[in-house]
mmCIF file of C-alpha atoms in Angstrom:
data_model
loop_
_atom_site.group_PDB
_atom_site.id
_atom_site.type_symbol
_atom_site.label_atom_id
_atom_site.label_comp_id
_atom_site.label_asym_id
_atom_site.label_seq_id
_atom_site.Cartn_x
_atom_site.Cartn_y
_atom_site.Cartn_z
ATOM 1 C CA MET A 798 8.968 316.381 241.934
ATOM 2 C CA THR A 799 7.791 315.888 245.497
ATOM 3 C CA LEU A 800 4.128 316.600 246.125
ATOM 4 C CA ASP A 801 3.021 318.690 249.088
ATOM 5 C CA ARG A 802 0.408 316.484 250.741
ATOM 6 C CA THR A 803 -1.188 319.543 252.410
ATOM 7 C CA ARG A 804 -2.331 320.948 249.040
ATOM 8 C CA PRO A 805 -4.614 319.379 246.412
ATOM 9 C CA LEU A 806 -2.465 316.840 244.593
ATOM 10 C CA TRP A 807 -4.257 317.187 241.260
ATOM 11 C CA ARG A 808 -3.494 320.915 241.188
ATOM 12 C CA GLN A 809 0.201 320.321 241.761
ATOM 13 C CA ILE A 810 0.325 317.654 239.063
ATOM 14 C CA ALA A 811 -1.546 319.862 236.589
ATOM 15 C CA ALA A 812 0.861 322.728 237.302
ATOM 16 C CA GLU A 813 3.818 320.408 236.679
ATOM 17 C CA ILE A 814 2.401 319.134 233.376
ATOM 18 C CA ILE A 815 1.782 322.729 232.243
ATOM 19 C CA ARG A 816 5.322 323.681 233.316
ATOM 20 C CA ARG A 817 6.692 320.819 231.237
ATOM 21 C CA ILE A 818 4.718 322.008 228.217
ATOM 22 C CA GLN A 819 5.923 325.578 228.712
ATOM 23 C CA ASP A 820 9.579 324.580 229.071
ATOM 24 C CA GLY A 821 9.475 322.314 226.016
ATOM 25 C CA THR A 822 9.745 318.977 227.802
ATOM 26 C CA TYR A 823 6.470 318.202 226.007
ATOM 27 C CA PRO A 824 6.650 320.336 222.836
ATOM 28 C CA PRO A 825 3.668 321.137 220.585
ATOM 29 C CA GLY A 826 2.407 317.991 218.912
ATOM 30 C CA ALA A 827 4.131 315.677 221.395
ATOM 31 C CA ARG A 828 2.270 312.902 223.139
ATOM 32 C CA VAL A 829 1.988 313.423 226.882
ATOM 33 C CA PRO A 830 2.070 310.508 229.313
ATOM 34 C CA SER A 831 -1.139 308.596 229.897
ATOM 35 C CA THR A 832 -3.161 309.023 233.066
ATOM 36 C CA LEU A 833 -1.791 305.697 234.282
ATOM 37 C CA GLU A 834 1.795 306.797 233.621
ATOM 38 C CA ILE A 835 1.208 310.081 235.446
ATOM 39 C CA ALA A 836 -0.395 308.278 238.379
ATOM 40 C CA GLN A 837 2.630 306.002 238.626
ATOM 41 C CA GLU A 838 5.149 308.836 238.281
ATOM 42 C CA PHE A 839 3.574 310.931 241.018
ATOM 43 C CA GLY A 840 2.457 308.063 243.238
ATOM 44 C CA VAL A 841 -1.244 308.930 243.138
ATOM 45 C CA VAL A 842 -4.421 307.069 242.210
ATOM 46 C CA ASN A 843 -5.673 307.213 238.623
ATOM 47 C CA ALA A 844 -8.594 309.466 239.568
ATOM 48 C CA THR A 845 -6.204 312.162 240.823
ATOM 49 C CA ALA A 846 -4.099 311.965 237.660
ATOM 50 C CA ALA A 847 -7.254 312.060 235.519
ATOM 51 C CA LYS A 848 -8.495 315.178 237.307
ATOM 52 C CA ALA A 849 -5.149 316.896 236.703
ATOM 53 C CA MET A 850 -5.155 315.961 233.023
ATOM 54 C CA LYS A 851 -8.764 317.072 232.619
ATOM 55 C CA PHE A 852 -7.813 320.513 233.970
ATOM 56 C CA VAL A 853 -4.809 320.717 231.614
ATOM 57 C CA ARG A 854 -7.053 319.813 228.652
ATOM 58 C CA GLU A 855 -9.817 322.248 229.688
ATOM 59 C CA GLN A 856 -7.266 325.057 229.868
ATOM 60 C CA GLY A 857 -6.332 324.422 226.247
ATOM 61 C CA TRP A 858 -2.884 322.860 226.676
ATOM 62 C CA THR A 859 -3.689 319.400 225.324
ATOM 63 C CA ARG A 860 -6.102 317.586 223.054
ATOM 64 C CA GLY A 861 -7.178 313.975 223.171
ATOM 65 C CA GLU A 862 -7.385 311.604 220.239
ATOM 66 C CA VAL A 863 -9.625 308.632 220.944
ATOM 67 C CA GLY A 864 -7.567 305.479 220.990
ATOM 68 C CA LEU A 865 -4.311 307.342 220.322
ATOM 69 C CA GLY A 866 -3.594 309.366 223.444
ATOM 70 C CA THR A 867 -3.249 312.950 224.569
ATOM 71 C CA TYR A 868 -1.111 315.473 222.703
ATOM 72 C CA VAL A 869 0.133 318.998 223.301
ATOM 73 C CA VAL A 870 -1.804 321.455 221.140
ATOM 74 C CA ASP A 871 0.024 323.078 218.234
ATOM 75 C CA HIS A 872 -0.781 326.614 219.409
ATOM 76 C CA LEU A 873 -0.283 327.078 223.131
ATOM 77 C CA PRO A 874 -2.674 329.249 225.153
ATOM 78 C CA SER A 875 -1.555 332.867 225.467
ATOM 79 C CA SER A 876 -2.688 333.558 229.024
ATOM 80 C CA PRO A 877 -3.667 330.294 230.634
ATOM 81 C CA GLU A 878 -4.902 329.735 234.136
ATOM 82 C CA THR A 879 -2.465 327.657 236.123
ATOM 83 C CA PRO A 880 -3.555 325.839 239.244
ATOM 84 C CA SER A 881 -2.056 327.060 242.497
#
């Protein structure tokens, strides 16, 4: 995925993570990449990746387990907000 540098990067990354959850790339219960892995994949700083992942979590798509990572929730949101 190529990011559009004229739009907020964190929003684009969050939208891509949500798309991957919706299409089954990251199925319910699966571990999602760490903030560091996301930052590396998209070529952004950790703070940008963290902001994207925070949005994804706040919208109910993922849950964090201290010391274990971030996982897709078992029951996906029915009408989530997606960043544009």
